[in-house]
Amino acid sequence: HNLLDGLDYPNQSFDLISTAFFLHGIKQEERLFILNEMKRVSKSICILDYYGPSHLMIDIVEKLEGGDYFNFKKQFEEELKQVFDTIRIIPLHKNVALYLNY
């Protein structure tokens, strides 16, 4: 099943949807679509992903991977604000955070 086809669940079907180290690897348009689908089908979201200052080794690996990591780092918080009324960011490490909407 392709997430970009939409989730085949009614609105508010789940109490929580979570994702870990996934959203930074996809294009902004796809990321916004998935965030909107997460919001539609769930009462709460929990996203574990990159946050804060870059780390050289992570930068190298992500550059080789070819995802959208560098744009994600610049604009993810603004993307979240476009989709969710409230977002709480809990830094877990200097490069990682939980992004919560509940």
Short mmCIF file of N, CA and C in Angstrom, two decimals:
data_model
loop_
_atom_site.label_atom_id
_atom_site.label_comp_id
_atom_site.label_asym_id
_atom_site.label_seq_id
_atom_site.Cartn_x
_atom_site.Cartn_y
_atom_site.Cartn_z
N HIS A 1 0.84 -1.17 0.00
CA HIS A 1 0.00 0.00 0.00
C HIS A 1 0.89 1.24 0.00
N ASN A 2 0.60 2.20 -0.84
CA ASN A 2 1.37 3.43 -0.93
C ASN A 2 0.73 4.50 -0.04
N LEU A 3 1.49 5.02 0.91
CA LEU A 3 0.96 6.05 1.81
C LEU A 3 0.45 7.27 1.06
N LEU A 4 1.00 7.53 -0.11
CA LEU A 4 0.59 8.72 -0.86
C LEU A 4 -0.75 8.54 -1.56
N ASP A 5 -1.32 7.35 -1.45
CA ASP A 5 -2.69 7.12 -1.92
C ASP A 5 -3.69 7.46 -0.83
N GLY A 6 -3.19 7.79 0.36
CA GLY A 6 -4.06 8.07 1.50
C GLY A 6 -4.23 6.82 2.35
N LEU A 7 -4.56 7.01 3.59
CA LEU A 7 -4.78 5.91 4.51
C LEU A 7 -6.24 5.48 4.44
N ASP A 8 -6.46 4.21 4.32
CA ASP A 8 -7.81 3.67 4.15
C ASP A 8 -8.49 3.45 5.50
N TYR A 9 -8.55 4.52 6.29
CA TYR A 9 -9.19 4.46 7.60
C TYR A 9 -10.08 5.68 7.76
N PRO A 10 -11.17 5.52 8.49
CA PRO A 10 -12.03 6.69 8.75
C PRO A 10 -11.31 7.71 9.64
N ASN A 11 -11.84 8.92 9.65
CA ASN A 11 -11.29 9.97 10.51
C ASN A 11 -11.25 9.53 11.96
N GLN A 12 -10.19 9.93 12.66
CA GLN A 12 -10.01 9.67 14.10
C GLN A 12 -10.10 8.18 14.46
N SER A 13 -9.59 7.31 13.60
CA SER A 13 -9.63 5.86 13.85
C SER A 13 -8.68 5.40 14.94
N PHE A 14 -7.63 6.16 15.19
CA PHE A 14 -6.58 5.72 16.12
C PHE A 14 -6.38 6.75 17.22
N ASP A 15 -5.98 6.28 18.37
CA ASP A 15 -5.61 7.17 19.46
C ASP A 15 -4.27 7.82 19.20
N LEU A 16 -3.34 7.07 18.59
CA LEU A 16 -1.99 7.56 18.37
C LEU A 16 -1.39 6.94 17.11
N ILE A 17 -0.71 7.76 16.34
CA ILE A 17 0.12 7.28 15.24
C ILE A 17 1.52 7.79 15.50
N SER A 18 2.49 6.91 15.32
CA SER A 18 3.88 7.33 15.52
C SER A 18 4.73 6.94 14.32
N THR A 19 5.81 7.66 14.16
CA THR A 19 6.79 7.36 13.12
C THR A 19 8.17 7.71 13.65
N ALA A 20 9.16 7.01 13.19
CA ALA A 20 10.54 7.26 13.64
C ALA A 20 11.49 7.31 12.46
N PHE A 21 12.20 8.39 12.35
CA PHE A 21 13.25 8.60 11.34
C PHE A 21 12.80 8.22 9.94
N PHE A 22 11.62 8.68 9.58
CA PHE A 22 11.04 8.41 8.27
C PHE A 22 10.81 9.70 7.49
N LEU A 23 10.22 10.68 8.13
CA LEU A 23 9.76 11.87 7.42
C LEU A 23 10.89 12.71 6.84
N HIS A 24 12.07 12.66 7.42
CA HIS A 24 13.18 13.46 6.88
C HIS A 24 13.66 12.94 5.53
N GLY A 25 13.30 11.74 5.18
CA GLY A 25 13.79 11.13 3.95
C GLY A 25 12.91 11.34 2.74
N ILE A 26 11.76 12.00 2.92
CA ILE A 26 10.85 12.16 1.79
C ILE A 26 10.66 13.65 1.45
N LYS A 27 10.23 13.91 0.25
CA LYS A 27 10.06 15.28 -0.23
C LYS A 27 9.01 16.02 0.58
N GLN A 28 9.13 17.35 0.60
CA GLN A 28 8.23 18.18 1.40
C GLN A 28 6.76 17.95 1.06
N GLU A 29 6.43 17.89 -0.23
CA GLU A 29 5.02 17.71 -0.61
C GLU A 29 4.47 16.39 -0.06
N GLU A 30 5.28 15.35 -0.14
CA GLU A 30 4.88 14.04 0.38
C GLU A 30 4.77 14.09 1.90
N ARG A 31 5.72 14.77 2.52
CA ARG A 31 5.72 14.86 3.98
C ARG A 31 4.46 15.58 4.46
N LEU A 32 4.10 16.68 3.81
CA LEU A 32 2.89 17.42 4.19
C LEU A 32 1.64 16.58 3.99
N PHE A 33 1.59 15.82 2.91
CA PHE A 33 0.44 14.95 2.67
C PHE A 33 0.33 13.91 3.79
N ILE A 34 1.45 13.28 4.14
CA ILE A 34 1.43 12.25 5.18
C ILE A 34 1.08 12.86 6.53
N LEU A 35 1.60 14.03 6.85
CA LEU A 35 1.23 14.70 8.10
C LEU A 35 -0.27 14.97 8.16
N ASN A 36 -0.84 15.42 7.07
CA ASN A 36 -2.28 15.67 7.04
C ASN A 36 -3.08 14.39 7.19
N GLU A 37 -2.62 13.30 6.60
CA GLU A 37 -3.29 12.01 6.77
C GLU A 37 -3.18 11.53 8.21
N MET A 38 -2.00 11.69 8.82
CA MET A 38 -1.83 11.32 10.22
C MET A 38 -2.81 12.10 11.10
N LYS A 39 -2.93 13.39 10.83
CA LYS A 39 -3.86 14.22 11.59
C LYS A 39 -5.30 13.76 11.39
N ARG A 40 -5.65 13.41 10.18
CA ARG A 40 -7.01 13.01 9.86
C ARG A 40 -7.41 11.72 10.58
N VAL A 41 -6.54 10.72 10.59
CA VAL A 41 -6.93 9.41 11.10
C VAL A 41 -6.60 9.19 12.58
N SER A 42 -5.91 10.15 13.20
CA SER A 42 -5.48 9.92 14.57
C SER A 42 -5.80 11.10 15.48
N LYS A 43 -6.00 10.78 16.75
CA LYS A 43 -6.24 11.82 17.74
C LYS A 43 -4.93 12.47 18.19
N SER A 44 -3.83 11.74 18.10
CA SER A 44 -2.52 12.23 18.54
C SER A 44 -1.44 11.69 17.61
N ILE A 45 -0.33 12.43 17.55
CA ILE A 45 0.82 11.94 16.79
C ILE A 45 2.08 12.06 17.63
N CYS A 46 3.02 11.18 17.34
CA CYS A 46 4.33 11.19 17.97
C CYS A 46 5.35 10.90 16.87
N ILE A 47 6.23 11.86 16.63
CA ILE A 47 7.23 11.71 15.58
C ILE A 47 8.61 11.80 16.24
N LEU A 48 9.43 10.80 16.00
CA LEU A 48 10.82 10.81 16.45
C LEU A 48 11.67 11.05 15.22
N ASP A 49 12.43 12.15 15.24
CA ASP A 49 13.25 12.44 14.06
C ASP A 49 14.32 13.46 14.44
N TYR A 50 15.07 13.88 13.43
CA TYR A 50 16.17 14.81 13.65
C TYR A 50 15.68 16.17 14.14
N TYR A 51 16.57 16.84 14.88
CA TYR A 51 16.27 18.13 15.48
C TYR A 51 17.60 18.79 15.85
N GLY A 52 17.60 20.09 15.85
CA GLY A 52 18.76 20.82 16.36
C GLY A 52 19.94 20.85 15.40
N PRO A 53 21.12 21.07 15.95
CA PRO A 53 22.30 21.24 15.11
C PRO A 53 22.66 19.96 14.35
N SER A 54 23.29 20.18 13.23
CA SER A 54 23.72 19.04 12.42
C SER A 54 24.93 18.37 13.03
N HIS A 55 25.14 17.14 12.62
CA HIS A 55 26.31 16.37 13.01
C HIS A 55 26.97 15.91 11.72
N LEU A 56 28.27 16.08 11.61
CA LEU A 56 28.97 15.81 10.36
C LEU A 56 28.70 14.41 9.81
N MET A 57 28.77 13.39 10.65
CA MET A 57 28.56 12.02 10.17
C MET A 57 27.13 11.81 9.67
N ILE A 58 26.16 12.36 10.38
CA ILE A 58 24.77 12.26 9.94
C ILE A 58 24.60 12.99 8.61
N ASP A 59 25.19 14.18 8.50
CA ASP A 59 25.12 14.94 7.25
C ASP A 59 25.67 14.14 6.08
N ILE A 60 26.79 13.49 6.28
CA ILE A 60 27.42 12.70 5.21
C ILE A 60 26.51 11.54 4.80
N VAL A 61 26.03 10.80 5.78
CA VAL A 61 25.16 9.64 5.49
C VAL A 61 23.89 10.10 4.79
N GLU A 62 23.27 11.16 5.27
CA GLU A 62 22.03 11.64 4.67
C GLU A 62 22.27 12.18 3.26
N LYS A 63 23.41 12.80 3.01
CA LYS A 63 23.73 13.27 1.66
C LYS A 63 23.85 12.07 0.71
N LEU A 64 24.52 11.02 1.16
CA LEU A 64 24.67 9.82 0.35
C LEU A 64 23.32 9.13 0.13
N GLU A 65 22.45 9.17 1.12
CA GLU A 65 21.14 8.54 1.01
C GLU A 65 20.26 9.26 -0.01
N GLY A 66 20.42 10.56 -0.14
CA GLY A 66 19.69 11.31 -1.14
C GLY A 66 18.27 11.71 -0.78
N GLY A 67 17.94 11.69 0.50
CA GLY A 67 16.60 12.10 0.92
C GLY A 67 16.47 13.61 1.02
N ASP A 68 15.52 14.08 1.80
CA ASP A 68 15.25 15.51 1.94
C ASP A 68 15.70 16.03 3.30
N TYR A 69 16.69 15.38 3.89
CA TYR A 69 17.17 15.69 5.23
C TYR A 69 17.49 17.17 5.43
N PHE A 70 18.21 17.77 4.50
CA PHE A 70 18.66 19.15 4.70
C PHE A 70 17.49 20.13 4.66
N ASN A 71 16.52 19.92 3.79
CA ASN A 71 15.31 20.76 3.80
C ASN A 71 14.48 20.47 5.04
N PHE A 72 14.39 19.21 5.42
CA PHE A 72 13.67 18.82 6.63
C PHE A 72 14.20 19.61 7.83
N LYS A 73 15.51 19.64 7.96
CA LYS A 73 16.12 20.34 9.09
C LYS A 73 15.75 21.83 9.10
N LYS A 74 15.65 22.43 7.93
CA LYS A 74 15.35 23.86 7.83
C LYS A 74 13.88 24.17 8.06
N GLN A 75 12.96 23.29 7.63
CA GLN A 75 11.56 23.70 7.56
C GLN A 75 10.56 22.80 8.26
N PHE A 76 11.00 21.72 8.91
CA PHE A 76 10.03 20.78 9.48
C PHE A 76 9.12 21.42 10.53
N GLU A 77 9.68 22.24 11.40
CA GLU A 77 8.84 22.86 12.43
C GLU A 77 7.74 23.72 11.79
N GLU A 78 8.06 24.45 10.74
CA GLU A 78 7.06 25.26 10.04
C GLU A 78 6.02 24.38 9.35
N GLU A 79 6.45 23.26 8.80
CA GLU A 79 5.51 22.32 8.18
C GLU A 79 4.53 21.80 9.22
N LEU A 80 5.03 21.46 10.40
CA LEU A 80 4.16 20.98 11.47
C LEU A 80 3.13 22.05 11.86
N LYS A 81 3.58 23.29 11.92
CA LYS A 81 2.67 24.39 12.27
C LYS A 81 1.59 24.60 11.20
N GLN A 82 1.89 24.26 9.96
CA GLN A 82 0.90 24.36 8.89
C GLN A 82 -0.22 23.34 9.07
N VAL A 83 0.11 22.20 9.67
CA VAL A 83 -0.83 21.09 9.74
C VAL A 83 -1.53 21.01 11.10
N PHE A 84 -0.80 21.23 12.18
CA PHE A 84 -1.34 21.02 13.52
C PHE A 84 -1.50 22.35 14.26
N ASP A 85 -2.53 22.42 15.08
CA ASP A 85 -2.77 23.61 15.88
C ASP A 85 -1.68 23.80 16.94
N THR A 86 -1.29 22.70 17.55
CA THR A 86 -0.24 22.75 18.57
C THR A 86 0.74 21.60 18.36
N ILE A 87 1.99 21.91 18.55
CA ILE A 87 3.05 20.90 18.49
C ILE A 87 3.97 21.13 19.67
N ARG A 88 4.28 20.08 20.36
CA ARG A 88 5.25 20.16 21.45
C ARG A 88 6.51 19.44 20.98
N ILE A 89 7.64 20.09 21.13
CA ILE A 89 8.91 19.51 20.74
C ILE A 89 9.71 19.21 22.00
N ILE A 90 10.07 17.95 22.15
CA ILE A 90 10.85 17.53 23.31
C ILE A 90 12.20 17.03 22.83
N PRO A 91 13.25 17.84 22.98
CA PRO A 91 14.58 17.38 22.58
C PRO A 91 15.01 16.20 23.46
N LEU A 92 15.49 15.15 22.81
CA LEU A 92 15.95 13.96 23.53
C LEU A 92 17.47 13.89 23.55
N HIS A 93 18.08 14.53 22.60
CA HIS A 93 19.52 14.52 22.41
C HIS A 93 19.82 15.76 21.60
N LYS A 94 21.06 16.13 21.46
CA LYS A 94 21.35 17.35 20.71
C LYS A 94 20.95 17.28 19.25
N ASN A 95 20.65 16.07 18.71
CA ASN A 95 20.28 15.93 17.30
C ASN A 95 18.92 15.26 17.07
N VAL A 96 18.19 14.95 18.14
CA VAL A 96 16.95 14.16 18.02
C VAL A 96 15.89 14.73 18.96
N ALA A 97 14.63 14.70 18.49
CA ALA A 97 13.53 15.16 19.33
C ALA A 97 12.28 14.36 19.05
N LEU A 98 11.36 14.43 20.01
CA LEU A 98 9.99 13.97 19.81
C LEU A 98 9.16 15.18 19.45
N TYR A 99 8.35 15.02 18.42
CA TYR A 99 7.39 16.04 18.00
C TYR A 99 6.01 15.47 18.33
N LEU A 100 5.29 16.15 19.22
CA LEU A 100 4.02 15.62 19.70
C LEU A 100 2.86 16.57 19.42
N ASN A 101 1.73 15.97 19.07
CA ASN A 101 0.47 16.69 19.00
C ASN A 101 -0.54 15.80 19.69
N TYR A 102 -1.15 16.30 20.76
CA TYR A 102 -2.13 15.50 21.51
C TYR A 102 -3.20 16.38 22.07
#
